[in-house]
mmCIF file of C-alpha atoms and ligand atoms in Angstrom:
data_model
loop_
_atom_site.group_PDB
_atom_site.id
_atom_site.type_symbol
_atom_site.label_atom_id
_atom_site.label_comp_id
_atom_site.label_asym_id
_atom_site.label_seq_id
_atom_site.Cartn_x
_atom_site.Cartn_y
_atom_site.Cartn_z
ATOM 1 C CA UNK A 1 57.770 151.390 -8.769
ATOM 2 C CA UNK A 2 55.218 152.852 -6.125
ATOM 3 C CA UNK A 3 53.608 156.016 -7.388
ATOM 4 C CA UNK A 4 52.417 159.142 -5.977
ATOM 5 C CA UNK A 5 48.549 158.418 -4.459
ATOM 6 C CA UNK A 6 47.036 162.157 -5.103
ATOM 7 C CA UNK A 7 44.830 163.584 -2.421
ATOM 8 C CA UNK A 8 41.249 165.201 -2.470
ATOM 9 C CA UNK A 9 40.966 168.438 -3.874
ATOM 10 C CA UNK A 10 43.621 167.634 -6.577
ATOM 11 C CA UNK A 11 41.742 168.648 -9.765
ATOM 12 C CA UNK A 12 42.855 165.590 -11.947
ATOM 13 C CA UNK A 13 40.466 163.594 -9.074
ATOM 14 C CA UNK A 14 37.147 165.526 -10.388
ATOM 15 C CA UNK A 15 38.164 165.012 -14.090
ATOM 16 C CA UNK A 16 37.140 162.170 -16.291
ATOM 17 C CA UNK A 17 39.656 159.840 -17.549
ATOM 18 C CA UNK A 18 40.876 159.437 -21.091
ATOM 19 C CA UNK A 19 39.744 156.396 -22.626
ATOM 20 C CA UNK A 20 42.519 153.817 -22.981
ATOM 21 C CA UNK A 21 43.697 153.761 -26.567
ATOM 22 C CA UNK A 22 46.873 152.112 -26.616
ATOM 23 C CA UNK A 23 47.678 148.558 -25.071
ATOM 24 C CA UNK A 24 51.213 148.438 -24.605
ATOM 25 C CA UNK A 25 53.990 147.817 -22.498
ATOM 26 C CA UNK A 26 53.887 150.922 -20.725
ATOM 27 C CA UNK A 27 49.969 150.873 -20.348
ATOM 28 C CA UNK A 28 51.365 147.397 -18.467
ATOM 29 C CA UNK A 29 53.964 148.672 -16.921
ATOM 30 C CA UNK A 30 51.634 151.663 -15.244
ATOM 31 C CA UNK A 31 49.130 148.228 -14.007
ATOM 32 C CA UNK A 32 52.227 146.791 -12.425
ATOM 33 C CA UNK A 33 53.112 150.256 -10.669
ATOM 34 C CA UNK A 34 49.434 150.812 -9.542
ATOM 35 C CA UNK A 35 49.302 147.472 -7.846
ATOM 36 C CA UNK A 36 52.606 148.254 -6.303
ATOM 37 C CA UNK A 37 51.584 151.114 -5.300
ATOM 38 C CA UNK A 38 47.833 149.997 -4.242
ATOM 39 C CA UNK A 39 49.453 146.863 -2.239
ATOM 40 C CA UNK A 40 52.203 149.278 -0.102
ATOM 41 C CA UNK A 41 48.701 151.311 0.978
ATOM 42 C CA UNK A 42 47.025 148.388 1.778
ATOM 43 C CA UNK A 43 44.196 149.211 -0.512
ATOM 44 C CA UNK A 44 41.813 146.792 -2.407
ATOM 45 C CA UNK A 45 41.413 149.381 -5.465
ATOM 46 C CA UNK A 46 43.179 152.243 -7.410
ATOM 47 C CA UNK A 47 42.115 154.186 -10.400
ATOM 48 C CA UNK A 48 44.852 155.952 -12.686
ATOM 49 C CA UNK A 49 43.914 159.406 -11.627
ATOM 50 C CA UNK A 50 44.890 158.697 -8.002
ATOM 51 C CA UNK A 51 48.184 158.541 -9.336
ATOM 52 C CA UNK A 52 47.657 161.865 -11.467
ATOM 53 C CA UNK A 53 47.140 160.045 -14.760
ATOM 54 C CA UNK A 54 43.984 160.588 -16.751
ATOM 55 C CA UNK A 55 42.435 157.274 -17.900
ATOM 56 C CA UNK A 56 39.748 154.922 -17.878
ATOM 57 C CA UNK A 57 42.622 152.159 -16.119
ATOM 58 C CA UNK A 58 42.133 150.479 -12.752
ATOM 59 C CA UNK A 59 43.259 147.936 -10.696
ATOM 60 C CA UNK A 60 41.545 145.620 -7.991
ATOM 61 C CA UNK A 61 42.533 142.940 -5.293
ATOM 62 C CA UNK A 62 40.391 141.966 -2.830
ATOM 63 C CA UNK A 63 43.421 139.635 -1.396
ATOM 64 C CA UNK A 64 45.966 142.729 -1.160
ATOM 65 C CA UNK A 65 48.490 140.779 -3.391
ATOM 66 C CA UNK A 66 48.265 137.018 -2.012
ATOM 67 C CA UNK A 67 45.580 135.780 -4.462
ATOM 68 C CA UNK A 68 47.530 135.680 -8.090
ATOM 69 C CA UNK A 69 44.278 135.242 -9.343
ATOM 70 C CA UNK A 70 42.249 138.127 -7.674
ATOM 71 C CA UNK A 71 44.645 140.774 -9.599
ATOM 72 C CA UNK A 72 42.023 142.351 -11.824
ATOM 73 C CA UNK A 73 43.318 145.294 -14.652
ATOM 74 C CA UNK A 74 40.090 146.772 -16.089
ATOM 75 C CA UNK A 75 40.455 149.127 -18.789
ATOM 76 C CA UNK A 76 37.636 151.688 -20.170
ATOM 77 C CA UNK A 77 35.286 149.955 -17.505
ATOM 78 C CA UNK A 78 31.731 150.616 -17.973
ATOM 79 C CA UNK A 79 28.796 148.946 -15.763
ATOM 80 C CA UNK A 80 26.592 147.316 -17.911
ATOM 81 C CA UNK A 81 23.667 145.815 -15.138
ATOM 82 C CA UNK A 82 23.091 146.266 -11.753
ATOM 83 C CA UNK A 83 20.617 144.972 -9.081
ATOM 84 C CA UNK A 84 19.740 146.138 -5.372
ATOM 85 C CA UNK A 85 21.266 148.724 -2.718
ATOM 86 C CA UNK A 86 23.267 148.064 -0.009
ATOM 87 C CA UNK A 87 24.353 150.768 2.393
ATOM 88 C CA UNK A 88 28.295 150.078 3.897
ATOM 89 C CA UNK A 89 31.217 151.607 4.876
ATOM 90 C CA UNK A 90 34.077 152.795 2.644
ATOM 91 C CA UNK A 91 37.401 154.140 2.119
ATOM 92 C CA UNK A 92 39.473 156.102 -0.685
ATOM 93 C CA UNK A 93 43.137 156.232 -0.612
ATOM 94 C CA UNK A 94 43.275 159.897 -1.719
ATOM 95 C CA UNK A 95 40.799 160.212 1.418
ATOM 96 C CA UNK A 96 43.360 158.808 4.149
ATOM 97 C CA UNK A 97 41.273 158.821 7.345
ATOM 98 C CA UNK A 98 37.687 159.204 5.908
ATOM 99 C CA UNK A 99 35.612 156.020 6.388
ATOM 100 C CA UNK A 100 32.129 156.560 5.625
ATOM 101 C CA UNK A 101 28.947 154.797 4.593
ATOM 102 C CA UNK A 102 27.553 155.285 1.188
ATOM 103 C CA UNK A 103 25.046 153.666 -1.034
ATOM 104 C CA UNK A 104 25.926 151.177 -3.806
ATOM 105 C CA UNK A 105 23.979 148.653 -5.991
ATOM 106 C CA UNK A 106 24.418 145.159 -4.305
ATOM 107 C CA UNK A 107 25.464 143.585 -7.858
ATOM 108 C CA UNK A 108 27.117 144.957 -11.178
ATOM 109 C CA UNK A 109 28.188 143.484 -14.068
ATOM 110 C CA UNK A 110 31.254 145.156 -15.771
ATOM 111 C CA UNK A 111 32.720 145.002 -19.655
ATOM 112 C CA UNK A 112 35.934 146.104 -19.793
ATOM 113 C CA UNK A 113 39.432 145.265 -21.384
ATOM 114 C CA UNK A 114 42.488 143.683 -19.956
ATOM 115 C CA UNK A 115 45.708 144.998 -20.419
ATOM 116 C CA UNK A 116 45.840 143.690 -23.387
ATOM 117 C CA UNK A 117 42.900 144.704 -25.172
ATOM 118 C CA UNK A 118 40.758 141.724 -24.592
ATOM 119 C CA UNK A 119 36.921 142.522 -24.019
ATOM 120 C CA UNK A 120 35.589 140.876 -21.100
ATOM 121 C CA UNK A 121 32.168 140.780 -19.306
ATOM 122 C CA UNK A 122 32.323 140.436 -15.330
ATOM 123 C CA UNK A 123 30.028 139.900 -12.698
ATOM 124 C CA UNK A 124 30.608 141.289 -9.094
ATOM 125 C CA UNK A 125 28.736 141.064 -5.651
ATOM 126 C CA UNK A 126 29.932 142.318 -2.019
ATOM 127 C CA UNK A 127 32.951 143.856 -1.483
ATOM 128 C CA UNK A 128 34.069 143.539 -5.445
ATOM 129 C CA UNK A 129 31.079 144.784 -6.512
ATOM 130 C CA UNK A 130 31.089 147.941 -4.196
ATOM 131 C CA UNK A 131 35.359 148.096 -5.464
ATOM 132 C CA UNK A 132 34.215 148.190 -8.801
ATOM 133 C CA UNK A 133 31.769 150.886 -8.587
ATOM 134 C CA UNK A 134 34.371 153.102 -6.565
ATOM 135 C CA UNK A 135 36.667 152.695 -8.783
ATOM 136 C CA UNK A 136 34.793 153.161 -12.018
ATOM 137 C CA UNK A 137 33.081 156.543 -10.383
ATOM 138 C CA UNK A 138 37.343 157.464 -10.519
ATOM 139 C CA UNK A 139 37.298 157.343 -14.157
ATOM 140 C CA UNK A 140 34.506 159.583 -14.455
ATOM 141 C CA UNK A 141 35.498 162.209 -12.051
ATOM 142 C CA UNK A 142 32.951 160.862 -9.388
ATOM 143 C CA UNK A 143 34.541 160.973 -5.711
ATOM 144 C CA UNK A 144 33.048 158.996 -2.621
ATOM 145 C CA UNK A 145 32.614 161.938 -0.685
ATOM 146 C CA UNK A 146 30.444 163.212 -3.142
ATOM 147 C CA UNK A 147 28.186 159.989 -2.399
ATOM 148 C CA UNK A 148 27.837 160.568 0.950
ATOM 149 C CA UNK A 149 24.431 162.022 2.347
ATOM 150 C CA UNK A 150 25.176 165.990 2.980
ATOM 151 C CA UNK A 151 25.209 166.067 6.368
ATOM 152 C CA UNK A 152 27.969 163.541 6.212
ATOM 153 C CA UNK A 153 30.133 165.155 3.560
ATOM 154 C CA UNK A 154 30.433 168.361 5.222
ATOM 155 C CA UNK A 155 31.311 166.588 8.683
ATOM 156 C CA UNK A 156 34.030 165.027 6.405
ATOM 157 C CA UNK A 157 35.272 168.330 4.040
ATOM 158 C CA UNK A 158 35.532 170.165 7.451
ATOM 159 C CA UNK A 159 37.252 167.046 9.556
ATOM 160 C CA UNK A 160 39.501 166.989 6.091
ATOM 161 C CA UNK A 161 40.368 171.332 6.207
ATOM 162 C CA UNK A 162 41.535 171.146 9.623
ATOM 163 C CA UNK A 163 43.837 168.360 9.052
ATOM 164 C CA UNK A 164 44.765 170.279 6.066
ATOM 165 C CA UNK A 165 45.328 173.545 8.692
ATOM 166 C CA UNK A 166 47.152 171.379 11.212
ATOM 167 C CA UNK A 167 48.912 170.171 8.200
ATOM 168 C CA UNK A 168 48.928 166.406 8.384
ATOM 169 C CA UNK A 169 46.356 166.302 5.087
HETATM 170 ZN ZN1 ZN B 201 38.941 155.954 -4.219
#
């Protein structure tokens, strides 16, 4: 079932996510609807509060759905190392439109559970690596925009209240 993606300012986007208590089929069956959902945006990542549910859940493909094996369900995330900076451009699905650069370590490595409970450490570099840090700043109430130097997120919160005024936000 494809959710509803939630757009910046909903408040549920600024709140931290409930940790993930519960492994069951409907914490499985929410997975399967965020990739759905994630896939028909043509995104690479989508946290659980984009679709106005508060918890520490996320899913990632790099290969929008043609890699089996890229599907990646992290539960109560948390990044446990990380190594370098790199400085590149990226996008948010409840920011349609805004592409901007921001800084991110070059490496992480995540522990997190699958979606069925199972601890598991993971190491990320490149594009997953800069996924997994967006995505984990969702569960923590952390927005891109809010990454961005100043000058860049006000060029972006005004470019985002006009389209808001014009009405195509
Ligand atoms: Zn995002």
């Amino acid at each position: 079932m494809i959710l509803k993606i939630v757009k910046y300012p909903e408040p549920i986007l600024s709140q931290p996510g409930e940790p993930v208590t519960e492994f069951n089929a409907e914490l499985r069956r929410l997975a399967a609807d965020m990739f759905e959902t994630m896939y028909a945006s043509q995104g690479v990542g989508l946290a659980a509060p984009q679709v106005g549910v508060s918890k520490r859940l996320t899913v990632i493909d790099l290969s929008m759905g043609k890699e089996p094996k890229d599907k990646l369900v992290l539960a109560n995330p948390e990044i446990i190392f990380s190594q370098g900076k790199v400085y590149e451009e990226e996008g948010c699905l409840s920011f349609p439109e805004i592409r901007e650069k921001v800084v991110r370590h070059a490496k992480v490595r995540v522990r997190a559970q699958d979606e069925y409970g199972k601890w598991f450490e993971m190491d990320g570099e490149d594009l997953l690596s800069r996924c997994m840090q967006h995505e984990i700043d969702h569960l923590d109430g952390m927005l891109f925009i809010f990454r961005m130097s100043g000058l860049k997120r006000d060029l972006n919160l005004r470019k985002i209240r006009k389209m808001q005024r014009e009405g195509t936000w």
